[in-house]
Structures are given as C-alpha cells and as structure tokens.
Short mmCIF file of C-alpha atoms in Angstrom, two decimals:
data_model
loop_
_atom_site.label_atom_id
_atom_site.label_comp_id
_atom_site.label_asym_id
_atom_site.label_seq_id
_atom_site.Cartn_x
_atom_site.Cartn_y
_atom_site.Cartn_z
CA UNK A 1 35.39 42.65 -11.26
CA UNK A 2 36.18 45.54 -10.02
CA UNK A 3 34.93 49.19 -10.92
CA UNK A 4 37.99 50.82 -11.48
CA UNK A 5 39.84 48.29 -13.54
CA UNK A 6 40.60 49.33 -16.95
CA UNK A 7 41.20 52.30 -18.22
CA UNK A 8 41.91 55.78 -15.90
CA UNK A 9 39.70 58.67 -16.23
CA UNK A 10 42.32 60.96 -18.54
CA UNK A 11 43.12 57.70 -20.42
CA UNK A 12 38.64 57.70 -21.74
CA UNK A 13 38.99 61.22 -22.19
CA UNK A 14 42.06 60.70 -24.15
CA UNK A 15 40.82 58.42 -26.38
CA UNK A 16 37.80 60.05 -27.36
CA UNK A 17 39.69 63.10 -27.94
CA UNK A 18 41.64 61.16 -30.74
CA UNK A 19 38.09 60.68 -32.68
CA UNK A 20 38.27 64.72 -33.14
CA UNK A 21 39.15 66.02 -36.48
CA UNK A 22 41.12 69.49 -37.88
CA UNK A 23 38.28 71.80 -37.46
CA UNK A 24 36.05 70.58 -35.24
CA UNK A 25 34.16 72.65 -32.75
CA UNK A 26 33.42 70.47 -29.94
CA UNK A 27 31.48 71.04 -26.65
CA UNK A 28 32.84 69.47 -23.66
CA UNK A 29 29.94 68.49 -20.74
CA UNK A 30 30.97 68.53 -16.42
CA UNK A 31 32.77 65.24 -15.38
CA UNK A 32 35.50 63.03 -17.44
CA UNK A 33 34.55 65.11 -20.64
CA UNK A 34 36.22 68.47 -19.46
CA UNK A 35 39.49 66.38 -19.11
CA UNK A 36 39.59 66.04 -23.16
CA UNK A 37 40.81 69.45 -23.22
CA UNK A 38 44.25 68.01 -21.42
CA UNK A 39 45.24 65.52 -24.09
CA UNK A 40 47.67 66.44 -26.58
CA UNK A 41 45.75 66.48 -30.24
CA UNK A 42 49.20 67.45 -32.03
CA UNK A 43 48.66 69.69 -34.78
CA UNK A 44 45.09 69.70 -35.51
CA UNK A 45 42.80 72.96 -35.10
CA UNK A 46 40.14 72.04 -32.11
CA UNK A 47 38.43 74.71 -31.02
CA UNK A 48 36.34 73.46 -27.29
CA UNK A 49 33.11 75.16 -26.50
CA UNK A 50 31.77 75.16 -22.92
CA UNK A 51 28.29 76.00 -22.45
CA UNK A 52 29.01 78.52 -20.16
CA UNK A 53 30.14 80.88 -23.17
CA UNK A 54 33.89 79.90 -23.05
CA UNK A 55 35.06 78.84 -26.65
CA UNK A 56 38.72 78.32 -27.75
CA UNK A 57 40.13 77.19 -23.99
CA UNK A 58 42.91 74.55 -23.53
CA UNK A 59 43.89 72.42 -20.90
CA UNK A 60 42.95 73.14 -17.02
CA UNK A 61 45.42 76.05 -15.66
CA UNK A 62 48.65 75.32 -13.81
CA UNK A 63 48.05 75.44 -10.07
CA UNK A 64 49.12 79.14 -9.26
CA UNK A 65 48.19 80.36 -12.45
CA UNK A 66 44.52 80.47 -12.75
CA UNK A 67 41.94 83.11 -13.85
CA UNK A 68 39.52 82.41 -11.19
CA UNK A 69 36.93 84.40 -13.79
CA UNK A 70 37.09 81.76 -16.49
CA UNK A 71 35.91 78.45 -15.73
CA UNK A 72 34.89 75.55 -18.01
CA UNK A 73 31.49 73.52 -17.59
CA UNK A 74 32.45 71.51 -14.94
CA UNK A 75 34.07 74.85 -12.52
CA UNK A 76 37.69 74.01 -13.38
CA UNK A 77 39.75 77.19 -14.10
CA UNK A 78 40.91 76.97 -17.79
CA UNK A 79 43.73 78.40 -19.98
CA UNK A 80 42.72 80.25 -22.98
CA UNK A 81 43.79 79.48 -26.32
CA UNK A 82 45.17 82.16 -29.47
CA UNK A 83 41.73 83.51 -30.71
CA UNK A 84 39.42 82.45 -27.34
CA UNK A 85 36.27 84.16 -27.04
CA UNK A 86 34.33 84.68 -23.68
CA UNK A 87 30.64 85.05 -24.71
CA UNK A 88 27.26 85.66 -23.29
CA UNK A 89 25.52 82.32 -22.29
CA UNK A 90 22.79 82.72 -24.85
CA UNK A 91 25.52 83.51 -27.56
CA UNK A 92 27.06 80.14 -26.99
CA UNK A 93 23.85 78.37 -26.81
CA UNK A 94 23.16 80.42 -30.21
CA UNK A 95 26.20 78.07 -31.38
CA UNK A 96 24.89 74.88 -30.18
CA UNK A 97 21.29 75.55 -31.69
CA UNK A 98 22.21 76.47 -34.96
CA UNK A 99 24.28 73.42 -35.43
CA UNK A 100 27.48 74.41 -35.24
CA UNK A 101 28.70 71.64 -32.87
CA UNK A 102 30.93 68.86 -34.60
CA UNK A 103 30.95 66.52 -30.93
CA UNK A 104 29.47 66.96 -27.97
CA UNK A 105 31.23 64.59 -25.30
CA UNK A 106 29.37 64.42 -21.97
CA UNK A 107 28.95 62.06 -19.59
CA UNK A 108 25.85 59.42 -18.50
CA UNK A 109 24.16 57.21 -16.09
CA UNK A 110 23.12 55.18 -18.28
CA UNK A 111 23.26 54.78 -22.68
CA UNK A 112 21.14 51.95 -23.83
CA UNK A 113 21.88 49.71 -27.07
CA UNK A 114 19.34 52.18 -29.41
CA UNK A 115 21.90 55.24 -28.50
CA UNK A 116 19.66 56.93 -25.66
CA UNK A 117 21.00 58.30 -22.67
CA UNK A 118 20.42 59.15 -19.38
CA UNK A 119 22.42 61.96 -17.89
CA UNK A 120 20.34 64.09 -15.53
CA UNK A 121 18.20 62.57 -12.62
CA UNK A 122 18.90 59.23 -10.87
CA UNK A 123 15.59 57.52 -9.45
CA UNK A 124 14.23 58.71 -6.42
CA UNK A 125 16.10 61.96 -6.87
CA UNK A 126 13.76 64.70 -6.22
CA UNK A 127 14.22 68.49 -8.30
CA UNK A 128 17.14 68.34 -10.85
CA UNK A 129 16.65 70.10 -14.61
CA UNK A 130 17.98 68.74 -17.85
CA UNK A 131 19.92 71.35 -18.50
CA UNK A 132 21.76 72.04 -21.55
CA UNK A 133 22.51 68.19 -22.23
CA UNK A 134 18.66 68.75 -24.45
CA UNK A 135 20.13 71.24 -26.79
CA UNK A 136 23.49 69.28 -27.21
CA UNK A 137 22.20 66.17 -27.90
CA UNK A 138 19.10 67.27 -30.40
CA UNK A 139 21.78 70.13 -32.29
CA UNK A 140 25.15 68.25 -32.22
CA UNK A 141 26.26 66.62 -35.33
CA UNK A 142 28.17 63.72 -33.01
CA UNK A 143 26.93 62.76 -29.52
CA UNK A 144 30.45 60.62 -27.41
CA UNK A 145 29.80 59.60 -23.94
CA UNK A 146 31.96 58.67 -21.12
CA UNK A 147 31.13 57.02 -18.15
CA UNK A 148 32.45 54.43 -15.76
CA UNK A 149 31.08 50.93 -17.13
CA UNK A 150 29.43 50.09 -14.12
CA UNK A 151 28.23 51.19 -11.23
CA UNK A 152 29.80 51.52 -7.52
CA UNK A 153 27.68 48.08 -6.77
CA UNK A 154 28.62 46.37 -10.15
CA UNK A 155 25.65 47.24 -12.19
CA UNK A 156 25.34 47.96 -16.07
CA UNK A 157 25.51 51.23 -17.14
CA UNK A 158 25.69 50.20 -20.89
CA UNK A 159 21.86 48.64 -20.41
CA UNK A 160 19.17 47.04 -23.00
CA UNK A 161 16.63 50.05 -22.33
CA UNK A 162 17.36 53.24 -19.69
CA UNK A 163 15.25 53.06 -16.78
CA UNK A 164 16.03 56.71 -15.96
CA UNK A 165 14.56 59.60 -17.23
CA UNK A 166 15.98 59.78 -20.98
CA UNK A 167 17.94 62.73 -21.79
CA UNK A 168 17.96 61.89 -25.38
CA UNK A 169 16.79 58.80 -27.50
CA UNK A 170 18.75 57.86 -30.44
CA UNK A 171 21.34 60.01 -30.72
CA UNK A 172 24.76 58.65 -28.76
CA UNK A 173 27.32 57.41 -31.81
CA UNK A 174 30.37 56.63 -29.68
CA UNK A 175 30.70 55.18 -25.88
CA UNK A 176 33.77 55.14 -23.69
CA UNK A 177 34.30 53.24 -20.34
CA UNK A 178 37.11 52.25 -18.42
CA UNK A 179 36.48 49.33 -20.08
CA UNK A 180 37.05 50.19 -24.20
CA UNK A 181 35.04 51.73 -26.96
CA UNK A 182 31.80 50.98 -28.15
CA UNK A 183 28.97 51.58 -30.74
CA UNK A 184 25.44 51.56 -29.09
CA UNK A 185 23.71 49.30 -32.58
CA UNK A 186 20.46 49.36 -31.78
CA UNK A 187 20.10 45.87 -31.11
CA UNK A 188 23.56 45.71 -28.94
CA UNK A 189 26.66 47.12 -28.06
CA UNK A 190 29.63 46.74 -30.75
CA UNK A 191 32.91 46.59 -28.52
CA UNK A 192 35.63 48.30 -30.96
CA UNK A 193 38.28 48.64 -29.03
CA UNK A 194 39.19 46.55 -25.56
CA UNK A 195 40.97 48.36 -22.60
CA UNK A 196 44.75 46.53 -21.34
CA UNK A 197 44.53 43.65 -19.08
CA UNK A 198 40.70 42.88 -19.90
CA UNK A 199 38.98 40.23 -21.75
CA UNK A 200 35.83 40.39 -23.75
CA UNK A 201 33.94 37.58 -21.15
CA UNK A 202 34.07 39.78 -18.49
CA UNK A 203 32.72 42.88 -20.36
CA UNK A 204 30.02 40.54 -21.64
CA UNK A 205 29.24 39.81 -18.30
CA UNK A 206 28.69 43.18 -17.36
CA UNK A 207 27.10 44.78 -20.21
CA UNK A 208 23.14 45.15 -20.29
CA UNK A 209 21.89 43.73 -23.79
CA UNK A 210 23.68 41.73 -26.64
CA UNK A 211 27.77 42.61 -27.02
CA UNK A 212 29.22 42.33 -30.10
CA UNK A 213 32.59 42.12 -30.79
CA UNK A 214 34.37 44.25 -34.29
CA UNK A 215 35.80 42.32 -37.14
CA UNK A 216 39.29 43.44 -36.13
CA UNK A 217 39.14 44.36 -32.59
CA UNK A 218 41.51 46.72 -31.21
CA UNK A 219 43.13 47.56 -28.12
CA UNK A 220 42.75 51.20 -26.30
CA UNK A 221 46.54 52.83 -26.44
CA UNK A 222 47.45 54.23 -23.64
CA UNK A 223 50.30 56.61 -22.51
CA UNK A 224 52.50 58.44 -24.84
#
C-alpha cells in the first residue's frame, strides 16, 4: 500500500484543526502542522502561536503579498491577524512555559502506543538539538501529531515502543495520518476515524502494536 494513499497533507491538518475550540491558543510546529493555520475554523476565536514569537497569524500570505519579516515556525511568510503580536523569542517561550498553550500540533517520526514521540533525530544522524518540541510537549495542555503513517519504505511510524531518541514520553492525546485519527492507549492505537477509500485491514497491517477500532467509527470529511 502505498505511502501517499489516504488523506492529503492540508486534508490532516484540516482535521486536526477541527479538534480546536473558541479560545484556544495553539502552537503550530515546522511541517504539516503550520498548514492548520489555512483551514477555515468559521467563527471561533483561535489565536496560533509560533515559537518564533509570532502570535495571532492566519493563513500563509498570497504569493505577491508577503512580509518577508514575518515568518511562521516552519519559514513560510504569514498574514497577520486583528490583534497579532510579534514578540521576543523568550516572550513567547514565556507563553509556552507558563502553560498557556491549549494544543500544540507538531509533527513526528515516530509516536508509540503509551503517547511518546519522536520528533528530533533519526538514527545514525549525527548533531541535531531538541529544540523547542521539550517545552511544548512538557507545558502544553494537548499534545496532536501529524505525520505520514508510514515511512518512504513502508514502515510503521505509529510503533509499539520508539526506537528513536524520545522527544517526550506520555504526553501525545491525538494522532493524524494520511490514514485517519487515532488515540495512542497505552496498550494500542484506537483508530477513531478512517480516511476515504481505506479499510481498517490494511491500517492494521501497517500499524506497530495492537489497533483498535472505536465503538462508532467514523470517516475523515474531507473538502468543503
């Protein structure tokens, strides 16, 4: 089965941005996570936070408009929203470490069934740093990750125990893949929600660890 079956990039980001409530602050990590700022939330208050001290931006600017000054996490040029605030880096990480995070979506190599994840060095890799990924995951009050379900040769990334360096143990509530939605239950994978045009054998068959399937299983919506 192929790797990019399933759902497209926007459509994971999409979806996770519909688990966002009126309110919420939520940071947005480099990769598919940035791309949560593009879906339409309709009329509820999100405010997105990018480590690099950008909080209250929108959706990535239209080409020919862009502020080449403000960026997001992941380098894309950014629109600002009513009420935006450009900060010092150490005020926004201020705002992560005093807990004022609602979500922090970011992406992964790997999320086992306890809820770690592995998000910062792939084996054999020499140098890398953690990064902010440390403070997000120990101060946020929700960790969501998004990540391609397997690998470019067909390999879990939803695995029985990381065998990467662990960003975080414990903490991921929510998992998207071009595949559905899932709960990481400590002793499995809970599939809640099953991409178009997929069935839950082949996401069994590649899924590290036990997969279990929700009482009333749901399919991903996608499009308008």
């Amino acid at each position: 089965m192929s790797g990019s079956k399933g759902l497209s990039r926007q459509q994971m980001a999409d979806r996770v941005a519909r688990e966002f409530q009126d309110g919420w602050i939520v940071n947005l990590g480099v990769g598919i996570p940035t791309m949560c700022s593009n879906t339409d939330i309709g009329d509820r208050d999100i405010t997105y936070h990018s480590e690099n001290g950008v909080i209250g931006y929108g959706g990535v600017a239209p080409e020919g408009t862009e502020d080449l000054n403000l960026v997001n996490a992941g380098g894309q040029n950014v629109t600002l929203k009513p009420g935006a605030a450009v900060v010092h880096h150490a005020d926004s990480f201020g705002v992560i470490r005093g807990g004022h995070i609602d979500a922090t979506v970011m992406g992964a190599y790997q999320v086992s069934m306890g809820g770690d994840f592995a998000n910062w060095k792939l084996k054999g890799q020499k140098g890398g740093g953690i990064g902010g990924a440390m403070d997000l995951a120990a101060c946020a009050k929700r960790v969501f990750i998004i990540l391609e379900h397997v690998t470019r040769d067909g390999k879990p990334r939803l695995v029985t125990a990381c065998d990467l360096p662990v960003t975080a143990r414990g903490v991921v509530t929510l998992v998207a893949t071009n595949y559905g939605l899932f709960e990481p239950t400590g002793s499995g994978f809970r599939l809640r929600e099953i991409a178009p045009g997929l069935t839950v054998d082949e996401i069994r068959a590649v899924t590290g660890g036990t997969l279990s399937v929700a009482d009333r299983l749901g399919t991903v919506a996608v499009g308008g």
